[in-house]
Structures are given as C-alpha cells and as structure tokens.
Amino acid sequence: MDFDLIIVGGGLAGASLAVALRASRLRIAVVETHLPADVPGWDSRIYALSPENADFLREIGAWQHLDASRINPVHTMSIRGDAGGSLEFSAYESGLRELAWIVESGRLHRELWETMRRQHNVTLLCGISPVTLSQDAASVTVGLSDGRQAHARLLVGADGVNSWVRQQAGIAAAFTPYDEVGVVANFRCERGHRNVAYQWFRPDGILALLPLPGQMVSMVWSAPARSAQELLALDADSLCRRMADATSGELGGLELETSAAGFPLRLMRVDMTVKPRIAVIGDAAHAIHPLSGHGINLGFKDARQLANLLNGLPSWRDPGEISVLRSYARQRAEEPFLLQYTTHALNRLFGTANPVLSVLRNVGMNLTDRLPVVRHALVRYAAGGRF
C-alpha cells in the first residue's frame, strides 16, 4: 500500500491533522488500534480548549458538528493560593469573548473521527497495530499486524506518550514522574458556576473545577499518589463532602455525576521531534502537568502547524524532506519548552511546605492580580495568542 503520509494514532492530534489535510493532494493512511468508544452519559475526561484551537476546529469543519448543549465557555478564571493568595483572569476585562471552551474528550474525538472517515484522501487502517518500521532515502515502510505493509514519504507519530513511532525511530524521551495522580470526576452543584473555572493550590494537591453546561462542573484533582488513592476509594457521598470541604462550599452542595477515575502524572521531554521522514506530535512529543490545562492545546497546535506547512508545499516538494520537517520543528520548539518548564516549576513551587516559599508564592499571586497589564498578557497567552 502506497501513501504520501502515514499517521500512527487516530486520537485527537492525529485525527485533527488528517482532517486539516482534507483538501490536500496527499494520500493519507491512519493506523489506529482502538476505535473511539461511545461513552454513555457525561465523559469524565474533560478538556479546556483555547479559543485559538476552537477556531482551528471550526476551520477544519469539526466544531460546527459538536452538540452545543454539551459545550461550555469559561469567562473567568479564579485561582486561590494556599495562604491567602488569589489571582483572577477575566475574558471581558482582557477584551476576549471567552478564556476557554470546556468539551468532552470522547465526543470531540468521535466527531473528528467521523469527519476523517468521510474524507476522500484518507484510508483508515483500524483494529491493527504497527509492528515494524524501516526506511530508506525515499520512503518509510510500516509493517502491520495483519501482514500488510504501508509505504509513505512521511510518517507522523501521534500515538501518545508511550509512542511506538518515537521508540522505533530512536527518538530519546526523558520521563520525570511527579508521584501524583490526576483524579477526575463530574459533579452537579447546588449553586451555578457562572462560567467560572476555579483552581486551588492546596497542601494535598492542585484542585480545579471546570464549568460544564447547566449546574455541573468537572473536577481535576492533581494529588500526591497516597491522597489520590484515598480519593478514589471514597464512596459517592464521601467524595462529594470532601470536595465541598476542599472548595469551602463555593458551589454549595455537590452530587456525583460520573465516578472518579485516576491517571498517573509525569513530565516527558524528547531530544528532537523530527528525523528524516519522521515527525512526532501531541503527547508523543511532549507531556506536561495538567495544572495549566494546555496539554491538549499543544497537540492541536502541533497538528495545525504541520498541516499548514504541508498544505503550503508545492506539488513537487517531498513532505518527508528533513528541511521541511526541521522548519516545522523550529516553529513548534519554543512553546512546548516554555510550558513544560513553567508548569514543572509551578508544581514544584506549590508542592513544597517551606513556609518562606509559601509566603513568596502567595504574595506573587496577589501582586500579579494587582498588575492589569501583566494579568491581561497572561490571559491572552492562555487564550492562544502571544505576549
């Protein structure tokens, strides 16, 4: 089987890349072992999409088909320190319509997948796995678990933090475990959230509440491993009481909507994101702490940048040329690096019980809150712009 581009991994980054190339001349194959599941009720895995990435999804025709009743905007971000510090970001005060959009992972994935399935230039190789990788000067060859071989001029690994493509290509990755678990669940709340996203830096981790439609919120509690296991072991009523106490009753009484689930947190850095005829994007290229909410946004921006580059190539240009891929790597080098180190530093800063650092970090939050220019610059960066 001959293609111009093989994408291993049909998750959010891989599927959005394929959809963004829907009008290109490229013949694309997407290799995906697991089809997106149809989750009944509300999905406990929630993402906060930047306005810039919402615009990207509109451009590629996916956003318009999402159920608007399952999406919620964030108009205000309220951050609380562990010793009286506070910081508030407002879309209105910064001249924006919203700071972010809250969407369910599963529904967004299925919409991208259905859009991709309708494309004339995409071949879906589903339910099979890549098993071998070889390359020469002109192409890469992926051997599949069903015995077939797929050849292409460019291979993109969008297959997650444990990327098969990255490992087979010999791209080194350094992992730093946080000894933390991200605990997620959805709740119905007594009082309306007013489209406010909350974040508390607490001694037992970083707790975020993201506003869902109606009087619902999504919890993301990045907790030390022992505390996380305690949270996951609680029954529904006990977890609701623990949440109400941790949030000082901000939203009144709580009722559990979806059961709690946990996933280990770790930082992952790679020494490169491209090699001749190979590129890695999304979680295969970078993994960051969820306190910034930017992990999925980095993946979409990778897909958008690579798609723009490939769409702009003249017909005679080889998409797998190292000069083409290095251009992409340069364009995407700065932002993941800065976010990885910033979120890592914040996690370490708020993860220490040192009383001197406690004072400094909370004073810093209060000072930033009193400097509108700095505060608005941070808001615009979070929304997808630049300082």
Short mmCIF file of C-alpha atoms in Angstrom, two decimals:
data_model
loop_
_atom_site.label_atom_id
_atom_site.label_comp_id
_atom_site.label_asym_id
_atom_site.label_seq_id
_atom_site.Cartn_x
_atom_site.Cartn_y
_atom_site.Cartn_z
CA MET A 1 0.00 0.00 0.00
CA ASP A 2 1.49 3.31 -1.08
CA PHE A 3 0.69 6.66 0.54
CA ASP A 4 2.21 10.09 0.90
CA LEU A 5 1.61 10.25 4.67
CA ILE A 6 1.05 7.63 7.34
CA ILE A 7 -0.30 8.80 10.70
CA VAL A 8 0.08 6.28 13.51
CA GLY A 9 -2.52 7.17 16.13
CA GLY A 10 -6.05 8.33 15.40
CA GLY A 11 -6.53 10.26 18.64
CA LEU A 12 -7.23 13.98 18.82
CA ALA A 13 -3.87 15.18 17.46
CA GLY A 14 -3.64 12.56 14.70
CA ALA A 15 -7.27 12.84 13.60
CA SER A 16 -7.18 16.66 13.55
CA LEU A 17 -4.03 16.56 11.41
CA ALA A 18 -5.72 14.25 8.90
CA VAL A 19 -8.87 16.41 8.81
CA ALA A 20 -6.81 19.58 8.40
CA LEU A 21 -5.29 17.97 5.27
CA ARG A 22 -8.70 17.16 3.75
CA ALA A 23 -8.18 19.47 0.74
CA SER A 24 -4.58 18.46 0.09
CA ARG A 25 -3.25 16.22 -2.66
CA LEU A 26 -1.69 13.93 -0.06
CA ARG A 27 -2.83 10.32 0.14
CA ILE A 28 -3.12 9.60 3.87
CA ALA A 29 -3.31 6.41 5.91
CA VAL A 30 -4.30 6.47 9.58
CA VAL A 31 -3.31 3.44 11.67
CA GLU A 32 -5.38 3.09 14.83
CA THR A 33 -5.73 0.02 17.03
CA HIS A 34 -8.77 1.15 19.02
CA LEU A 35 -11.85 2.89 17.63
CA PRO A 36 -13.26 5.77 19.71
CA ALA A 37 -15.74 4.46 22.26
CA ASP A 38 -19.30 5.74 22.57
CA VAL A 39 -19.41 6.86 26.21
CA PRO A 40 -22.97 6.98 27.63
CA GLY A 41 -23.81 9.97 29.78
CA TRP A 42 -21.11 12.52 30.58
CA ASP A 43 -17.45 11.86 29.86
CA SER A 44 -15.21 12.20 32.92
CA ARG A 45 -12.28 13.21 30.68
CA ILE A 46 -12.78 16.91 30.00
CA TYR A 47 -10.58 19.36 28.08
CA ALA A 48 -10.26 23.14 28.26
CA LEU A 49 -9.69 24.27 24.68
CA SER A 50 -8.17 27.67 23.98
CA PRO A 51 -10.19 30.00 21.70
CA GLU A 52 -7.42 29.65 19.11
CA ASN A 53 -7.88 25.88 18.98
CA ALA A 54 -11.66 26.23 18.88
CA ASP A 55 -11.09 28.39 15.78
CA PHE A 56 -8.84 25.65 14.35
CA LEU A 57 -11.61 23.09 14.82
CA ARG A 58 -14.05 25.47 13.13
CA GLU A 59 -11.66 25.88 10.19
CA ILE A 60 -11.49 22.13 9.64
CA GLY A 61 -15.27 21.72 9.98
CA ALA A 62 -15.44 19.74 13.23
CA TRP A 63 -16.57 22.32 15.79
CA GLN A 64 -19.83 23.10 13.98
CA HIS A 65 -20.98 19.49 14.35
CA LEU A 66 -20.43 19.25 18.10
CA ASP A 67 -23.53 19.32 20.30
CA ALA A 68 -23.62 22.92 21.56
CA SER A 69 -25.59 21.83 24.64
CA ARG A 70 -22.53 19.81 25.77
CA ILE A 71 -20.01 22.66 25.47
CA ASN A 72 -19.47 25.47 27.98
CA PRO A 73 -17.40 28.68 27.84
CA VAL A 74 -15.07 29.90 30.57
CA HIS A 75 -15.46 33.63 31.17
CA THR A 76 -13.47 33.94 34.39
CA MET A 77 -10.59 32.03 35.98
CA SER A 78 -10.31 32.24 39.77
CA ILE A 79 -7.06 30.95 41.30
CA ARG A 80 -6.54 30.57 45.04
CA GLY A 81 -3.21 30.04 46.79
CA ASP A 82 -2.63 28.01 49.93
CA ALA A 83 -2.07 31.00 52.23
CA GLY A 84 -4.39 33.78 51.14
CA GLY A 85 -3.03 34.41 47.65
CA SER A 86 -5.52 34.95 44.85
CA LEU A 87 -5.50 35.75 41.15
CA GLU A 88 -8.41 36.33 38.80
CA PHE A 89 -8.47 36.38 35.00
CA SER A 90 -11.45 37.86 33.16
CA ALA A 91 -12.23 37.46 29.47
CA TYR A 92 -14.27 40.68 29.48
CA GLU A 93 -11.51 42.79 31.05
CA SER A 94 -8.99 41.41 28.56
CA GLY A 95 -11.16 42.10 25.52
CA LEU A 96 -11.95 38.45 24.79
CA ARG A 97 -15.24 36.61 24.35
CA GLU A 98 -14.07 33.66 26.44
CA LEU A 99 -10.92 32.31 28.06
CA ALA A 100 -11.56 28.71 27.02
CA TRP A 101 -14.18 26.20 25.95
CA ILE A 102 -14.89 23.10 28.03
CA VAL A 103 -15.55 19.99 25.92
CA GLU A 104 -15.81 16.25 26.48
CA SER A 105 -12.87 14.27 25.16
CA GLY A 106 -14.93 11.38 23.80
CA ARG A 107 -17.44 13.49 21.88
CA LEU A 108 -14.73 15.62 20.31
CA HIS A 109 -12.75 12.51 19.36
CA ARG A 110 -15.77 10.83 17.75
CA GLU A 111 -16.62 13.94 15.74
CA LEU A 112 -13.07 14.21 14.40
CA TRP A 113 -13.11 10.51 13.62
CA GLU A 114 -16.42 10.72 11.71
CA THR A 115 -15.16 13.75 9.78
CA MET A 116 -11.99 11.87 8.90
CA ARG A 117 -13.95 8.81 7.75
CA ARG A 118 -15.76 10.92 5.15
CA GLN A 119 -12.55 12.19 3.55
CA HIS A 120 -11.71 11.04 0.04
CA ASN A 121 -7.94 11.13 0.66
CA VAL A 122 -7.86 9.10 3.90
CA THR A 123 -7.59 5.33 4.27
CA LEU A 124 -8.37 4.07 7.78
CA LEU A 125 -6.38 1.03 8.88
CA CYS A 126 -8.35 0.16 12.01
CA GLY A 127 -8.10 -2.60 14.55
CA ILE A 128 -4.49 -3.38 13.64
CA SER A 129 -1.14 -2.31 15.08
CA PRO A 130 2.19 -1.25 13.60
CA VAL A 131 4.86 -3.87 14.28
CA THR A 132 7.91 -2.96 12.19
CA LEU A 133 9.44 0.25 10.86
CA SER A 134 12.10 0.58 8.19
CA GLN A 135 13.18 3.38 5.92
CA ASP A 136 15.45 4.31 3.07
CA ALA A 137 16.33 7.61 1.45
CA ALA A 138 12.97 7.90 -0.33
CA SER A 139 10.35 6.37 1.96
CA VAL A 140 9.33 4.74 5.24
CA THR A 141 7.67 1.33 5.50
CA VAL A 142 5.39 0.30 8.34
CA GLY A 143 4.69 -3.39 8.76
CA LEU A 144 1.22 -4.04 10.18
CA SER A 145 -0.06 -6.77 12.46
CA ASP A 146 -2.29 -8.17 9.70
CA GLY A 147 0.76 -8.84 7.50
CA ARG A 148 0.36 -5.89 5.15
CA GLN A 149 2.97 -3.20 4.60
CA ALA A 150 2.30 0.51 4.15
CA HIS A 151 4.80 2.77 2.41
CA ALA A 152 4.90 6.58 2.55
CA ARG A 153 7.17 9.56 2.15
CA LEU A 154 6.33 10.82 5.66
CA LEU A 155 5.43 9.07 8.90
CA VAL A 156 3.83 11.03 11.78
CA GLY A 157 3.65 9.54 15.25
CA ALA A 158 0.55 10.80 17.06
CA ASP A 159 0.35 7.71 19.23
CA GLY A 160 0.57 9.14 22.72
CA VAL A 161 3.08 9.45 25.49
CA ASN A 162 4.26 5.82 25.06
CA SER A 163 4.67 6.37 21.32
CA TRP A 164 5.64 3.32 19.27
CA VAL A 165 6.80 5.57 16.43
CA ARG A 166 9.08 7.58 18.73
CA GLN A 167 10.65 4.43 20.13
CA GLN A 168 11.12 2.78 16.74
CA ALA A 169 12.64 5.97 15.31
CA GLY A 170 15.19 6.09 18.12
CA ILE A 171 13.99 9.44 19.48
CA ALA A 172 15.01 9.56 23.13
CA ALA A 173 12.46 10.60 25.75
CA ALA A 174 13.16 11.56 29.36
CA PHE A 175 10.39 10.95 31.87
CA THR A 176 10.06 12.71 35.22
CA PRO A 177 7.33 11.16 37.39
CA TYR A 178 5.51 13.57 39.68
CA ASP A 179 4.37 10.84 42.10
CA GLU A 180 0.93 12.35 41.57
CA VAL A 181 -2.34 11.09 40.15
CA GLY A 182 -4.88 13.15 38.27
CA VAL A 183 -8.28 12.30 39.74
CA VAL A 184 -11.23 13.29 37.54
CA ALA A 185 -14.99 13.24 38.10
CA ASN A 186 -18.08 15.31 37.25
CA PHE A 187 -20.50 16.80 39.79
CA ARG A 188 -23.84 18.53 39.85
CA CYS A 189 -23.71 21.58 42.11
CA GLU A 190 -26.28 23.40 44.19
CA ARG A 191 -25.24 26.86 43.02
CA GLY A 192 -24.49 27.97 39.47
CA HIS A 193 -20.82 28.27 38.45
CA ARG A 194 -21.41 31.46 36.38
CA ASN A 195 -18.93 30.16 33.77
CA VAL A 196 -16.09 30.47 36.27
CA ALA A 197 -13.22 27.96 36.30
CA TYR A 198 -11.66 27.56 39.75
CA GLN A 199 -8.23 26.37 40.77
CA TRP A 200 -6.96 25.85 44.30
CA PHE A 201 -3.30 25.26 45.16
CA ARG A 202 -3.66 23.12 48.28
CA PRO A 203 -1.32 21.15 50.55
CA ASP A 204 -2.90 17.96 49.15
CA GLY A 205 -2.52 18.91 45.50
CA ILE A 206 -3.92 21.22 42.85
CA LEU A 207 -7.70 21.13 42.56
CA ALA A 208 -9.51 22.53 39.52
CA LEU A 209 -13.23 22.82 38.80
CA LEU A 210 -14.19 23.41 35.17
CA PRO A 211 -17.70 24.66 34.30
CA LEU A 212 -19.91 22.29 32.35
CA PRO A 213 -23.35 23.12 30.90
CA GLY A 214 -26.09 23.69 33.44
CA GLN A 215 -25.16 23.42 37.09
CA MET A 216 -22.38 20.91 36.53
CA VAL A 217 -18.61 21.02 36.99
CA SER A 218 -15.70 18.76 36.13
CA MET A 219 -13.09 18.10 38.81
CA VAL A 220 -9.40 17.61 38.07
CA TRP A 221 -7.51 17.00 41.31
CA SER A 222 -3.75 16.54 40.81
CA ALA A 223 -2.98 14.90 44.12
CA PRO A 224 0.01 13.10 45.67
CA ALA A 225 -0.30 9.38 44.99
CA ARG A 226 -1.37 8.47 48.53
CA SER A 227 -4.00 11.23 48.71
CA ALA A 228 -5.26 10.26 45.26
CA GLN A 229 -5.78 6.64 46.30
CA GLU A 230 -7.79 7.88 49.27
CA LEU A 231 -9.96 10.00 46.96
CA LEU A 232 -10.53 7.10 44.57
CA ALA A 233 -11.53 4.82 47.46
CA LEU A 234 -14.28 7.18 48.71
CA ASP A 235 -17.92 6.40 48.07
CA ALA A 236 -20.03 8.97 46.21
CA ASP A 237 -21.35 10.80 49.27
CA SER A 238 -17.94 10.93 50.96
CA LEU A 239 -16.29 12.25 47.80
CA CYS A 240 -18.94 14.98 47.50
CA ARG A 241 -18.37 16.02 51.11
CA ARG A 242 -14.60 16.01 50.59
CA MET A 243 -15.00 18.21 47.52
CA ALA A 244 -17.38 20.64 49.24
CA ASP A 245 -14.91 20.97 52.11
CA ALA A 246 -11.90 21.42 49.80
CA THR A 247 -13.70 24.20 47.88
CA SER A 248 -15.05 25.89 51.02
CA GLY A 249 -18.58 25.35 49.76
CA GLU A 250 -18.00 27.63 46.76
CA LEU A 251 -20.76 25.93 44.75
CA GLY A 252 -22.89 24.67 47.61
CA GLY A 253 -23.81 21.01 47.92
CA LEU A 254 -22.50 18.55 45.34
CA GLU A 255 -23.87 15.39 43.73
CA LEU A 256 -21.60 12.96 41.90
CA GLU A 257 -22.49 12.65 38.19
CA THR A 258 -19.66 10.38 36.96
CA SER A 259 -17.48 8.06 39.01
CA ALA A 260 -13.95 9.17 39.84
CA ALA A 261 -11.05 7.88 37.76
CA GLY A 262 -7.32 8.43 38.07
CA PHE A 263 -4.27 8.57 35.80
CA PRO A 264 -0.60 8.96 36.78
CA LEU A 265 1.09 12.28 36.02
CA ARG A 266 4.56 12.68 34.57
CA LEU A 267 6.64 15.12 32.59
CA MET A 268 8.07 13.88 29.29
CA ARG A 269 10.68 15.67 27.17
CA VAL A 270 12.19 14.48 23.88
CA ASP A 271 15.56 15.41 22.45
CA MET A 272 14.02 16.01 18.99
CA THR A 273 10.63 15.91 17.33
CA VAL A 274 11.72 15.20 13.75
CA LYS A 275 14.10 12.92 11.90
CA PRO A 276 14.35 12.25 8.14
CA ARG A 277 10.81 11.25 7.05
CA ILE A 278 9.51 11.04 10.62
CA ALA A 279 7.81 13.52 12.97
CA VAL A 280 6.10 13.13 16.35
CA ILE A 281 3.28 15.39 17.53
CA GLY A 282 0.96 15.78 20.50
CA ASP A 283 1.60 13.63 23.56
CA ALA A 284 4.18 11.65 21.58
CA ALA A 285 6.29 14.83 21.52
CA HIS A 286 5.60 16.40 24.92
CA ALA A 287 3.75 15.65 28.15
CA ILE A 288 3.14 18.35 30.76
CA HIS A 289 1.47 18.71 34.13
CA PRO A 290 -2.30 19.36 33.76
CA LEU A 291 -2.27 22.40 36.08
CA SER A 292 -2.01 24.72 33.04
CA GLY A 293 -4.68 22.89 31.04
CA HIS A 294 -2.51 23.20 27.93
CA GLY A 295 -1.65 19.59 27.08
CA ILE A 296 -4.41 19.09 24.51
CA ASN A 297 -3.90 22.62 23.19
CA LEU A 298 -0.25 21.90 22.41
CA GLY A 299 -1.31 18.81 20.45
CA PHE A 300 -3.83 20.71 18.35
CA LYS A 301 -1.30 23.46 17.66
CA ASP A 302 1.21 20.83 16.53
CA ALA A 303 -1.37 19.42 14.13
CA ARG A 304 -2.36 22.85 12.85
CA GLN A 305 1.22 23.99 12.25
CA LEU A 306 2.22 20.77 10.49
CA ALA A 307 -0.94 20.81 8.36
CA ASN A 308 -0.35 24.43 7.35
CA LEU A 309 3.20 23.57 6.33
CA LEU A 310 2.19 20.50 4.31
CA ASN A 311 -0.77 22.28 2.69
CA GLY A 312 1.56 25.07 1.57
CA LEU A 313 4.13 22.83 -0.12
CA PRO A 314 4.32 22.93 -3.92
CA SER A 315 3.35 19.65 -5.62
CA TRP A 316 6.93 18.79 -6.47
CA ARG A 317 8.17 19.11 -2.88
CA ASP A 318 8.72 15.97 -0.83
CA PRO A 319 6.81 16.26 2.50
CA GLY A 320 9.32 13.95 4.20
CA GLU A 321 12.39 16.05 3.41
CA ILE A 322 14.33 16.83 6.55
CA SER A 323 14.47 20.52 5.62
CA VAL A 324 10.65 20.61 5.59
CA LEU A 325 10.41 18.82 8.91
CA ARG A 326 13.07 20.98 10.52
CA SER A 327 11.06 24.04 9.54
CA TYR A 328 8.09 22.59 11.42
CA ALA A 329 10.28 21.70 14.42
CA ARG A 330 11.65 25.24 14.64
CA GLN A 331 8.16 26.73 14.56
CA ARG A 332 7.00 24.44 17.40
CA ALA A 333 10.13 24.38 19.56
CA GLU A 334 9.56 27.36 21.86
CA GLU A 335 6.01 26.99 23.19
CA PRO A 336 6.14 23.36 24.46
CA PHE A 337 9.53 24.05 26.05
CA LEU A 338 8.29 27.13 27.91
CA LEU A 339 5.07 25.49 29.08
CA GLN A 340 6.84 22.34 30.24
CA TYR A 341 9.30 24.26 32.36
CA THR A 342 6.72 26.75 33.63
CA THR A 343 4.23 24.12 34.75
CA HIS A 344 7.01 21.97 36.20
CA ALA A 345 8.34 24.93 38.19
CA LEU A 346 4.86 25.86 39.45
CA ASN A 347 4.21 22.29 40.50
CA ARG A 348 7.46 22.20 42.45
CA LEU A 349 6.86 25.66 43.93
CA PHE A 350 3.41 24.83 45.27
CA GLY A 351 4.39 21.28 46.16
CA THR A 352 6.74 22.32 48.96
CA ALA A 353 5.70 23.05 52.53
CA ASN A 354 8.57 25.53 53.05
CA PRO A 355 6.92 28.48 54.89
CA VAL A 356 9.19 31.06 53.19
CA LEU A 357 8.23 29.82 49.72
CA SER A 358 4.59 29.72 50.80
CA VAL A 359 4.70 33.44 51.58
CA LEU A 360 6.54 34.29 48.36
CA ARG A 361 4.24 32.34 46.04
CA ASN A 362 1.06 33.82 47.56
CA VAL A 363 2.49 37.35 47.56
CA GLY A 364 3.40 36.80 43.90
CA MET A 365 -0.17 35.81 43.07
CA ASN A 366 -1.58 38.87 44.82
CA LEU A 367 0.96 41.16 43.13
CA THR A 368 0.13 39.77 39.67
CA ASP A 369 -3.57 40.28 40.37
CA ARG A 370 -2.87 43.97 41.03
CA LEU A 371 -0.95 44.48 37.76
CA PRO A 372 -3.55 44.63 34.96
CA VAL A 373 -1.02 44.74 32.13
CA VAL A 374 0.70 41.56 33.31
CA ARG A 375 -2.59 39.86 34.09
CA HIS A 376 -4.07 40.63 30.69
CA ALA A 377 -0.89 39.47 28.93
CA LEU A 378 -1.15 36.13 30.73
CA VAL A 379 -4.80 35.84 29.73
CA ARG A 380 -4.08 36.50 26.07
CA TYR A 381 -1.29 33.94 26.04
CA ALA A 382 -3.55 31.33 27.63
CA ALA A 383 -6.20 32.13 25.02
CA GLY A 384 -3.78 31.25 22.25
CA GLY A 385 -2.01 34.50 21.45
CA ARG A 386 1.43 35.80 22.31
CA PHE A 387 2.82 38.16 24.93
#
